[in-house]
Short mmCIF file of C-alpha atoms in Angstrom, two decimals:
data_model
loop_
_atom_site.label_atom_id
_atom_site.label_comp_id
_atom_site.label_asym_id
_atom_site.label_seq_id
_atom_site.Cartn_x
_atom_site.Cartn_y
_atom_site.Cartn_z
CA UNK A 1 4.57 172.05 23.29
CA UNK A 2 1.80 169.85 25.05
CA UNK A 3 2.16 167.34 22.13
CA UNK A 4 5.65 167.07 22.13
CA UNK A 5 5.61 166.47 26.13
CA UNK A 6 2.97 164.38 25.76
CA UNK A 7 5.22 162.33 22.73
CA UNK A 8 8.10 161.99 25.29
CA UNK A 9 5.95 160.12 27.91
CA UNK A 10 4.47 157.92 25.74
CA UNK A 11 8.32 157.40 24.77
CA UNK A 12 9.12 157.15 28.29
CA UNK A 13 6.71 154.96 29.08
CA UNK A 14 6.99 152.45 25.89
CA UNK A 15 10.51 152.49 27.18
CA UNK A 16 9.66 151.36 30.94
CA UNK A 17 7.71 148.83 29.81
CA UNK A 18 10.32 147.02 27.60
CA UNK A 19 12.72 147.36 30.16
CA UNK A 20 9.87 145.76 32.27
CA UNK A 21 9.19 142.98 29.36
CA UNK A 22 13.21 142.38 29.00
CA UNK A 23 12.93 141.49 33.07
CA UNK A 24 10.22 140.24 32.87
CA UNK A 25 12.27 137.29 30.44
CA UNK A 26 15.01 137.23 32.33
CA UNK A 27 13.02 136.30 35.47
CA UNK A 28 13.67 131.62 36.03
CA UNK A 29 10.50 130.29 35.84
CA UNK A 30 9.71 127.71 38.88
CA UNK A 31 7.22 125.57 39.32
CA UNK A 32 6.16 123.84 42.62
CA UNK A 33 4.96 120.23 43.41
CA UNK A 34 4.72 119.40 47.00
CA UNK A 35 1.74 117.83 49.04
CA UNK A 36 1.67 119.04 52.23
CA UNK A 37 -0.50 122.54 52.11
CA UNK A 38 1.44 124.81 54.48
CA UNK A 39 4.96 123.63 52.99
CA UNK A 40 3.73 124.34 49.43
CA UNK A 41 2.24 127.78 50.67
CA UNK A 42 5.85 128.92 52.16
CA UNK A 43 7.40 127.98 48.96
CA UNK A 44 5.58 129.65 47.28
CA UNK A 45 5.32 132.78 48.85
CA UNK A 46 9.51 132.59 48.73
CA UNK A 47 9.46 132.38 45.27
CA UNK A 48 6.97 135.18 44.57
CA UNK A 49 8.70 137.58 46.77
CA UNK A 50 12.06 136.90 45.07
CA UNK A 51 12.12 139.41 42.38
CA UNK A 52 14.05 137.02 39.64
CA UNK A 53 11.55 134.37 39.95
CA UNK A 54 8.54 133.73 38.38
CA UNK A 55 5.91 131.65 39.93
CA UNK A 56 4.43 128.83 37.53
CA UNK A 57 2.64 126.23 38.12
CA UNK A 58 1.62 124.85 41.96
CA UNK A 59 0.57 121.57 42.38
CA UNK A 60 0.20 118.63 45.10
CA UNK A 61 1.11 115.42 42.17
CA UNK A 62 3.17 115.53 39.24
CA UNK A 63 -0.28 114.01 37.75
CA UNK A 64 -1.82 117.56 38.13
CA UNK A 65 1.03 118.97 37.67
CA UNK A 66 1.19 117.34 34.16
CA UNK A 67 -1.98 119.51 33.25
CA UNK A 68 -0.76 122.61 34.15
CA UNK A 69 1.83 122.92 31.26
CA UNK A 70 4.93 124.58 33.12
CA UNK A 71 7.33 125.59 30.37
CA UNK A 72 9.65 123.34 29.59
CA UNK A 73 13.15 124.24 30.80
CA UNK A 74 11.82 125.47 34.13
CA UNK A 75 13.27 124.50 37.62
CA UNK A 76 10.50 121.96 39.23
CA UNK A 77 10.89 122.24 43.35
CA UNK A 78 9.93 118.79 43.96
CA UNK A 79 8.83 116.54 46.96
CA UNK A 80 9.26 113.23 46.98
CA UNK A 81 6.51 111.47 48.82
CA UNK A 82 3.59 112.63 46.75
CA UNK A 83 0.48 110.77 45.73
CA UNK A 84 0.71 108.83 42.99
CA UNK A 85 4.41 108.45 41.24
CA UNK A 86 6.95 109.34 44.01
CA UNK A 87 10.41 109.30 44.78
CA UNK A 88 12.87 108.53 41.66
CA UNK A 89 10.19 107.91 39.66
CA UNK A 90 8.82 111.66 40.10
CA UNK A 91 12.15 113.29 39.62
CA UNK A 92 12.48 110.92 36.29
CA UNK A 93 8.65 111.75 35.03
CA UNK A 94 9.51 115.65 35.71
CA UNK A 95 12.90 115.15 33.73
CA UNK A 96 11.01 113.82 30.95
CA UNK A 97 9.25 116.81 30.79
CA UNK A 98 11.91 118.39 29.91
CA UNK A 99 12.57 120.64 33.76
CA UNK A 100 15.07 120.93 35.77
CA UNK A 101 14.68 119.15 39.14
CA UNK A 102 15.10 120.57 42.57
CA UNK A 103 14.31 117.76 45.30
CA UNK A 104 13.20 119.37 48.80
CA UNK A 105 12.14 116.48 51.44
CA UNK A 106 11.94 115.59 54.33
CA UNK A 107 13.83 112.43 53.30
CA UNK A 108 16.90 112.89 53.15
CA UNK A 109 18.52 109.68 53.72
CA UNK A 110 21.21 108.38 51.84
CA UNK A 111 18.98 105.93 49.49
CA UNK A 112 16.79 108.87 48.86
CA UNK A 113 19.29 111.59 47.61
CA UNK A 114 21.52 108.81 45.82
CA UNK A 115 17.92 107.66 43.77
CA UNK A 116 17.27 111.12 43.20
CA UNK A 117 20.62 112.08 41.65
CA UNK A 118 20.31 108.78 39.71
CA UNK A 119 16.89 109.41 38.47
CA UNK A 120 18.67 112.79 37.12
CA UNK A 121 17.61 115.19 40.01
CA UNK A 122 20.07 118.36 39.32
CA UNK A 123 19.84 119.30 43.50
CA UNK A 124 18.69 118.08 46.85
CA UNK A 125 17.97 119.73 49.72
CA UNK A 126 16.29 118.85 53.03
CA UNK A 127 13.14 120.33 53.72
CA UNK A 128 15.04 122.18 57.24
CA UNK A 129 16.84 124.53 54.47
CA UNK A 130 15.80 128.42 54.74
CA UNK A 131 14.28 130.47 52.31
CA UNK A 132 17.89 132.09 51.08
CA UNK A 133 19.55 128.56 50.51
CA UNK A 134 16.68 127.50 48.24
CA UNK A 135 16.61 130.34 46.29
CA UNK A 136 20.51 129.79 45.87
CA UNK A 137 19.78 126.14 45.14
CA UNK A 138 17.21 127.34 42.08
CA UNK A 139 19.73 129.92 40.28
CA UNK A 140 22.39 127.62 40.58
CA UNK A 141 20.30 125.05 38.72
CA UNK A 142 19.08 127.10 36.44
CA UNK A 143 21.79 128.14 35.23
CA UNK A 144 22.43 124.40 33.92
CA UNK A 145 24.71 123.40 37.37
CA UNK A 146 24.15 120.86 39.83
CA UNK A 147 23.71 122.34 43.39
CA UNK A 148 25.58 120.55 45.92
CA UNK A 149 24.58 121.37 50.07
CA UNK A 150 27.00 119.79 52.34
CA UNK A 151 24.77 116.97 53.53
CA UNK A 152 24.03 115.56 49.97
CA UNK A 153 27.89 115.66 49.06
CA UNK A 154 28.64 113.76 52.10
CA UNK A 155 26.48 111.15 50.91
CA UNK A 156 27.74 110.94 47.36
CA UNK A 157 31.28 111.19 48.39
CA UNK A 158 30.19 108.05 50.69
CA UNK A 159 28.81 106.01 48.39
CA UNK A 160 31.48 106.81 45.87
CA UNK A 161 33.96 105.76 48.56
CA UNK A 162 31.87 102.67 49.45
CA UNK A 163 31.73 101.52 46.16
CA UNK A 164 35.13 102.41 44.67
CA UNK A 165 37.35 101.80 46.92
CA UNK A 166 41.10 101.59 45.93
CA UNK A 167 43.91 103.20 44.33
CA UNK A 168 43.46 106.97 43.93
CA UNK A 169 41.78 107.64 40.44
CA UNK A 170 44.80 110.22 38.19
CA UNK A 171 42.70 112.28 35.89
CA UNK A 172 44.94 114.56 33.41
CA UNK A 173 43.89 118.07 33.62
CA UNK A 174 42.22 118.01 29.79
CA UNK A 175 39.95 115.20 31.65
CA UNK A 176 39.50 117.49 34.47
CA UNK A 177 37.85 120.04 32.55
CA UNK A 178 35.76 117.72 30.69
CA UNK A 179 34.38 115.84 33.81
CA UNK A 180 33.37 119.32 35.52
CA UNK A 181 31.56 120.73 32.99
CA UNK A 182 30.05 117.65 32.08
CA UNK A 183 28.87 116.91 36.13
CA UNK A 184 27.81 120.65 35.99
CA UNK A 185 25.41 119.99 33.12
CA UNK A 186 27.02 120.81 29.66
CA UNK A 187 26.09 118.96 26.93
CA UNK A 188 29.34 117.19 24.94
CA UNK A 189 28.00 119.25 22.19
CA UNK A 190 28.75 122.48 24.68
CA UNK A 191 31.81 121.40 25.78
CA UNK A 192 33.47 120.86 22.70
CA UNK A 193 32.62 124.69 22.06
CA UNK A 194 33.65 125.81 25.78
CA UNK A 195 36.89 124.06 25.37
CA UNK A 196 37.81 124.29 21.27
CA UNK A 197 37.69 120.52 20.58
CA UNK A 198 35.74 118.29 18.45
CA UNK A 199 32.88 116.28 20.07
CA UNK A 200 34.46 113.12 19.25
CA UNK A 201 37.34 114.27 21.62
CA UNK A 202 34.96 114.89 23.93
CA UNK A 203 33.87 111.29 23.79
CA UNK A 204 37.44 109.88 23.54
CA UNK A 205 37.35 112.09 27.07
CA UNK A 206 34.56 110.34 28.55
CA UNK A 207 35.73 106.93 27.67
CA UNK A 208 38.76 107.64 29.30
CA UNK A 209 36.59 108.82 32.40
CA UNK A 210 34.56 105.94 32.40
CA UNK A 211 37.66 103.84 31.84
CA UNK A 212 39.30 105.21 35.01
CA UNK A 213 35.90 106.07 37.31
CA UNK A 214 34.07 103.58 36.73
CA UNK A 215 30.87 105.25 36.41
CA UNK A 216 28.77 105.26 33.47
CA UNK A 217 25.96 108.30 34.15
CA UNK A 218 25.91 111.25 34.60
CA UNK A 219 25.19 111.11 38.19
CA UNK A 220 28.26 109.03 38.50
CA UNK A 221 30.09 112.04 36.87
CA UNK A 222 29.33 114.38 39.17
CA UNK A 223 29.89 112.22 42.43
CA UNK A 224 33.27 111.94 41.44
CA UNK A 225 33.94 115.44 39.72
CA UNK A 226 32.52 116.29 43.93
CA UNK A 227 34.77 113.83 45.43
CA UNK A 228 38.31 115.44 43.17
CA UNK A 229 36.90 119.07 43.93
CA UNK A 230 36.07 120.07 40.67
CA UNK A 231 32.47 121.49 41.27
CA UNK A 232 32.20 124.63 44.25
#
């Protein structure tokens, strides 16, 4: 009897702890690069008391930041004026590393969230946010979408206004569909699967886009997918 009991723990416990491993996975990773020392510390302690999140690597420059060797694929909270490379540059040298980037500043002025986007930042939010919108702002991203807080779609509808002024732009619906899930971060390669078409008719789609838009990026994309309601 006593060894049989004691073979169901050790079941039940080989089975908490892959239940704990399988969580453990599921948890986004999130790594941190912000200068100022109490900022960073609040961050942080948001992101280690969220129980999907897990806590990577913490630093005040992307430089040491670099070192640190975050996982690739991870969602970077990321300041912009930082010792060392700042602003678009940062969110670009992050990107390259192959992360997601969340900008959180206290610059939040139209040239500053329009670089951003450019430089490929996948959200933006001003540094006045609470604890609950940035942790809405980081699954959102990870999950491959762009997260959009009413002050930085202001700003993009703006600019997209300022600098495309005229006739209303007539997407089909097909086009539609491929400009949202392209703004929201699908590769064409993922789109063609999502929507049962070849990639090369996901091109001709683009062209088309580009044709009527304007815009040649992907930051482009998703001011105007914001601007015809096609991202929520």
């Amino acid at each position: 009897m006593t060894d049989a009991g004691g073979g169901a723990a050790a079941g039940s416990a080989a089975t908490d702890r892959a239940a704990e491993d399988s969580a453990a996975t599921d948890r986004i990773r999130v790594g941190v690069i912000e200068d100022h020392p109490l900022y960073r510390d609040a961050v942080a302690r948001v992101l280690t008391e969220a129980p999907d999140i897990e806590l990577g690597a913490v630093a005040d420059s992307v430089a040491r930041f670099a070192v640190q060797e975050q996982p690739a694929g991870s969602v970077v909270v990321l300041d912009l004026k930082l010792r060392g490379v700042q602003d678009a540059a940062a969110v670009l040298e992050v990107g390259h590393m192959g992360h997601k980037v969340l900008v959180v500043s206290a610059h939040a002025e139209q040239p500053e969230v329009l670089g951003a986007m450019q430089a490929g930042a996948k959200g933006f939010l001003s540094k006045d946010v609470d604890g609950d919108e940035l942790l809405r702002a980081i699954r959102t991203i990870a999950q491959d979408n762009a997260y959009v807080s009413p002050t930085l779609a202001g700003m993009i509808i703006q600019d997209s206004e300022d600098r495309h002024a005229g006739p209303k732009i007539v997407l089909s619906e097909r086009e539609k569909q491929v400009l949202r899930l392209v703004a929201a971060g699908e590769r064409d390669v993922d789109v063609a699967e999502i929507l049962n078409i070849s990639v090369r008719t996901v091109r001709s789609y683009l062209d088309r886009i580009r044709d009527k838009t304007g815009e040649r990026r992907r930051a482009g994309f998703v001011r105007v997918a914001i601007r015809e309601g096609l991202l929520r």
